[in-house]
Each structure stands twice: as C-alpha cells, then as structure tokens.
XYZ file of N, CA and C in Angstrom:
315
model
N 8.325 23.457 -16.979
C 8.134 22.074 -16.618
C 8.522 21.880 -15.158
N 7.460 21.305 -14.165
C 8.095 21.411 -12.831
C 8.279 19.882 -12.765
N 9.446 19.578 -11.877
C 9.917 18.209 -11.518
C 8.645 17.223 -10.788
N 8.445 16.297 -10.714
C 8.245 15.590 -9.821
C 8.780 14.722 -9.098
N 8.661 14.266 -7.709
C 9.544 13.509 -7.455
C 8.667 12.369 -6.309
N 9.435 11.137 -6.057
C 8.760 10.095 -5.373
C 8.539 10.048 -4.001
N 7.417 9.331 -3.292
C 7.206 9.440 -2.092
C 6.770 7.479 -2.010
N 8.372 7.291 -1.285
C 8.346 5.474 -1.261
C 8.076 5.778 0.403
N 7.456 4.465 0.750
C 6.978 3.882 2.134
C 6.989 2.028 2.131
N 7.518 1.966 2.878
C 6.831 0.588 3.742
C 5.831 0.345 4.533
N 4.381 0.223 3.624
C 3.486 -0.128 4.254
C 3.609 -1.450 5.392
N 3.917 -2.670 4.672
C 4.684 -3.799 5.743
C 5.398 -3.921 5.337
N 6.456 -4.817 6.385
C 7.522 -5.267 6.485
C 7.557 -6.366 6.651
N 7.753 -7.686 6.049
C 8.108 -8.766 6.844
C 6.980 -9.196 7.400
N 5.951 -9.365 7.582
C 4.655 -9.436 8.352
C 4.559 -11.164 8.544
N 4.488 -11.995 9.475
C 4.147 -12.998 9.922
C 3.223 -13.328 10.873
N 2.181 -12.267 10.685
C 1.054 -12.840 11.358
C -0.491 -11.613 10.813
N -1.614 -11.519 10.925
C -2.725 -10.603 10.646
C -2.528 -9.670 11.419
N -2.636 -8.443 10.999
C -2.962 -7.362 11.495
C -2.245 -6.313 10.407
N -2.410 -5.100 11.103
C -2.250 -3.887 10.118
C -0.657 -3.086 10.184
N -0.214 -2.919 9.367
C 0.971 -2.304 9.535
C 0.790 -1.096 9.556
N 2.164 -0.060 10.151
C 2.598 1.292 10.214
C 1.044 2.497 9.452
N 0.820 3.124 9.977
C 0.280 4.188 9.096
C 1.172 5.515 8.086
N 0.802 5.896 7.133
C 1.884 7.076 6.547
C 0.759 8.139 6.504
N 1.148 9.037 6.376
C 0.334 10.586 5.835
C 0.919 10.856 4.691
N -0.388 10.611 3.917
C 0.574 10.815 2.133
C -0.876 12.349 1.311
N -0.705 12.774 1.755
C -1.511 13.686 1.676
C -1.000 14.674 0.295
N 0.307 14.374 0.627
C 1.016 15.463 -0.909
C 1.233 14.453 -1.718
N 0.728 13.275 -2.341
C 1.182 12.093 -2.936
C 0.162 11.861 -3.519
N 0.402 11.396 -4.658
C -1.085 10.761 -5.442
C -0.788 9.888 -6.892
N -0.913 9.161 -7.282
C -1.001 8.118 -8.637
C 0.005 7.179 -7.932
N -0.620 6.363 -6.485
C -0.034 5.250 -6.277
C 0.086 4.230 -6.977
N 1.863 3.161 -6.561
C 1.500 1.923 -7.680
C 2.338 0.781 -5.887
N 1.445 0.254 -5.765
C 1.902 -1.254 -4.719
C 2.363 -2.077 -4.981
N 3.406 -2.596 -4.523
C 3.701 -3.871 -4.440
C 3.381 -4.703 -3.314
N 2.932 -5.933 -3.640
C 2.822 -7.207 -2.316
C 3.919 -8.327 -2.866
N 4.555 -8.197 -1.709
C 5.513 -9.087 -1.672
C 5.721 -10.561 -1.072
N 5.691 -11.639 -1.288
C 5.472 -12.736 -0.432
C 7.158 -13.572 -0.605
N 7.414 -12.936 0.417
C 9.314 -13.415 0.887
C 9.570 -15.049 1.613
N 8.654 -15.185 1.729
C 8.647 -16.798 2.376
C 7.865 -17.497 2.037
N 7.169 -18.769 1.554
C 5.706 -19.221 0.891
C 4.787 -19.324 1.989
N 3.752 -19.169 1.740
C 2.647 -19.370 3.007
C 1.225 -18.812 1.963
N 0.786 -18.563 2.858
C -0.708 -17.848 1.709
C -1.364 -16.454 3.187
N -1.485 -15.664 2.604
C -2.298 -14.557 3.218
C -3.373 -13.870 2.189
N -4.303 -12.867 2.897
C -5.417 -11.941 2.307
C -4.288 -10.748 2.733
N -3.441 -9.423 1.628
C -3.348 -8.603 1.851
C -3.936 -7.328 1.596
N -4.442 -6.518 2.357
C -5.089 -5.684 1.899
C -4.676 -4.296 2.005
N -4.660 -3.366 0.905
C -3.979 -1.836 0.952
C -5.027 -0.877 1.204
N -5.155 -0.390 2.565
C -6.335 0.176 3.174
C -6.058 1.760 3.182
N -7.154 3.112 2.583
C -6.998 4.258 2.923
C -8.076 4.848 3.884
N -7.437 5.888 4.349
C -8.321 6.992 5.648
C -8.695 7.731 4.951
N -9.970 7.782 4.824
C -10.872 8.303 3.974
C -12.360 8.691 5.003
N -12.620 9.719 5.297
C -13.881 10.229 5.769
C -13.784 9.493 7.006
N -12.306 9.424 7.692
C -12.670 9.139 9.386
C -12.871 7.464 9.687
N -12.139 6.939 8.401
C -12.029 5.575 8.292
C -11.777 4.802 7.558
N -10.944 3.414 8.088
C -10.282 2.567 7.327
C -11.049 1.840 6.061
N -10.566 2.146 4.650
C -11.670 1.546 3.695
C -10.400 0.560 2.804
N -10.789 -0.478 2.354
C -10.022 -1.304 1.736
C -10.227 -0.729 0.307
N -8.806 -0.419 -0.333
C -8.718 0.052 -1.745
C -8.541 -0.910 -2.718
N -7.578 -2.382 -2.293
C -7.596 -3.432 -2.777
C -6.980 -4.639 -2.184
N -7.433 -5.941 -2.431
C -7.168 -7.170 -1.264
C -6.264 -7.673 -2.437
N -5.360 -8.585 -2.256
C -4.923 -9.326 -2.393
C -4.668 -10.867 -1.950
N -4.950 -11.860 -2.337
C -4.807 -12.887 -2.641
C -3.119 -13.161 -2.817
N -2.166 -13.906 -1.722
C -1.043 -14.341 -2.299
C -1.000 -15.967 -1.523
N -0.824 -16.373 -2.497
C 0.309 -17.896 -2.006
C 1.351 -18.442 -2.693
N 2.312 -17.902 -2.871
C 3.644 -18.709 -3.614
C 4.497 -16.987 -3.558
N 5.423 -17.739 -3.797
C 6.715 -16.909 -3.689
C 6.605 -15.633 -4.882
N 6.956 -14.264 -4.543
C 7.309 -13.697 -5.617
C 6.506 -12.018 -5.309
N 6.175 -11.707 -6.277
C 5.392 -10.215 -5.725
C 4.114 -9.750 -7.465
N 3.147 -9.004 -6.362
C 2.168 -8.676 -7.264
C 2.207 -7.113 -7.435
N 2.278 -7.202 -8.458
C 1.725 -5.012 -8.638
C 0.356 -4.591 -8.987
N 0.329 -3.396 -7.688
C -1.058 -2.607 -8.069
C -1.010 -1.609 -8.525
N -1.539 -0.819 -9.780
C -1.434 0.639 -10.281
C -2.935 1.276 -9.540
N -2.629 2.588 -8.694
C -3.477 3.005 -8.755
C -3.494 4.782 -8.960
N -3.707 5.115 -10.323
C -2.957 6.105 -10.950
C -3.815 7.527 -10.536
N -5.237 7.549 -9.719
C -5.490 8.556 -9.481
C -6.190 8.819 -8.137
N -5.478 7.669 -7.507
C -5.654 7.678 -5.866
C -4.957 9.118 -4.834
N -5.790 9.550 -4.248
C -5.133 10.807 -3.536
C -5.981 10.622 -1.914
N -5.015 10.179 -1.334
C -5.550 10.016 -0.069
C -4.851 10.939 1.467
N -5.505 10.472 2.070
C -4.821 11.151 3.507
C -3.724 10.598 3.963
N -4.277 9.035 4.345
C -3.319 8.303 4.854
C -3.465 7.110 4.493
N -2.204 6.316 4.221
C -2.174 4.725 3.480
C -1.742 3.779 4.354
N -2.228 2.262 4.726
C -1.793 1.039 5.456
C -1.675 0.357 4.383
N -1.439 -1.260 5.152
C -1.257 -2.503 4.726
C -1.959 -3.243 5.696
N -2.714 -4.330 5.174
C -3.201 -4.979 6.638
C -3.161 -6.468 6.128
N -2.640 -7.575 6.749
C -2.931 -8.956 6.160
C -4.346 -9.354 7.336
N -5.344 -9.332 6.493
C -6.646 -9.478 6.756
C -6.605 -10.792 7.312
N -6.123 -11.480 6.195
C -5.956 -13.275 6.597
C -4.756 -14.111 6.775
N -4.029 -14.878 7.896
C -3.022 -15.013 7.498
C -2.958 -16.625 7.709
N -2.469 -17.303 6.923
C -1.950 -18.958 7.011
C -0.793 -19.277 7.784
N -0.088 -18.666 6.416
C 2.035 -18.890 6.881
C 2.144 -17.699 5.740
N 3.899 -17.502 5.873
C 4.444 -17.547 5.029
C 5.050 -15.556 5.545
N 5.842 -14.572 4.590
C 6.315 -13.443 5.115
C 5.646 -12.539 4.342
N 5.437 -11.721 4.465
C 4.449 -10.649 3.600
C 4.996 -9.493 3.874
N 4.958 -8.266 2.924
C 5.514 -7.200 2.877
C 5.047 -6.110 1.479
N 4.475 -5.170 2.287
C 3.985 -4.333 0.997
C 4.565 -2.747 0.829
N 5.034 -2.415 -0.614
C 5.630 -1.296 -0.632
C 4.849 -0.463 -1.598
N 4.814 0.912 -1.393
C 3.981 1.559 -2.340
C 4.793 2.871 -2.432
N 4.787 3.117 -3.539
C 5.283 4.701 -4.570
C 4.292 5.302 -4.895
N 4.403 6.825 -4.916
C 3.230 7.986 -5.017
C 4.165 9.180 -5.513
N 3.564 9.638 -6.555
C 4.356 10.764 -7.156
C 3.295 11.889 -6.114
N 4.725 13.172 -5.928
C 4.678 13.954 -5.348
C 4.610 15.403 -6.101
N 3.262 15.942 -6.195
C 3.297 17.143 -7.053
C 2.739 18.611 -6.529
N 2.738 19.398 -6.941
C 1.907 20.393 -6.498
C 0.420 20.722 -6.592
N -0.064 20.238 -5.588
C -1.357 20.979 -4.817
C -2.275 21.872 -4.759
C-alpha cells in the first residue's frame, strides 16, 4: 500500500479586485477539490483556470455573493498548472484554495 499525501496551494488570497492570481505547477497532483471563499460580502465571477495545451482554459466559474465558501470536487483533473482568476468583480474579498492528492506517476 503506498501512502499518499496532499499538495495544498493558494490559488487567491484575499482578492479585492479582477484579475488572476499566483500560478502553481501541479503536475504531480491530481483529484483536485476547491474551495471559493468570500471573506467580506460583495459579489464576484470566480473562476479556477488550467494550462492546458499552451493555455488558460476555465475548468469552473463561480458565482459568489454572500458570505461563506463553496466546494468544487474535481476528482480526475490532472493538470500542468492551476490559477484563480475573479473574472468579474463588484465588492467584497475573495480567496480560493485547492487540494490535490499527490501520487505516483
């Protein structure tokens, strides 16, 4: 039985305005699950974007306005590299975190 173990990132942080957060290289990582977090009320479009064939493709948008956080399972995602981008922004603080089990290759 070989272990597995987790590969956490902060896609955003805190985000108060549109645009794209940090890039990661998750290349040894795969059966992501996201969280979007909305830390202040406001309303944004967040979207969890992968590098895929030499470019940014949206894997899934989110819709937030009110306080609290949404989860995404995405259990057989295996990508290169993972963002966060608030596509749209109103008000309010946004922040997205994502976990990826780490296995052998």
């Amino acid at each position: 039985m070989s272990l597995r173990t987790l590969d956490k990132k902060t896609l955003l942080s805190s985000a108060t305005s549109s645009g794209a957060g940090n890039s990661f290289s998750v290349e040894r990582s795969k059966g992501w699950t996201f969280v979007v977090a909305t830390e202040a009320l406001g309303a944004a479009t967040v979207d969890i974007e992968a590098w895929i064939g030499g470019a940014w493709h949206v894997i899934h948008s989110q819709d937030v306005s009110s306080l609290g956080s949404f989860m995404i399972r995405d259990d057989h995602g295996h990508y290169e590299k993972l963002r966060a981008n608030v596509s749209a922004y109103t008000a309010g603080t946004h922040s997205v975190y994502a976990t990826g089990t780490v296995e052998s290759l």
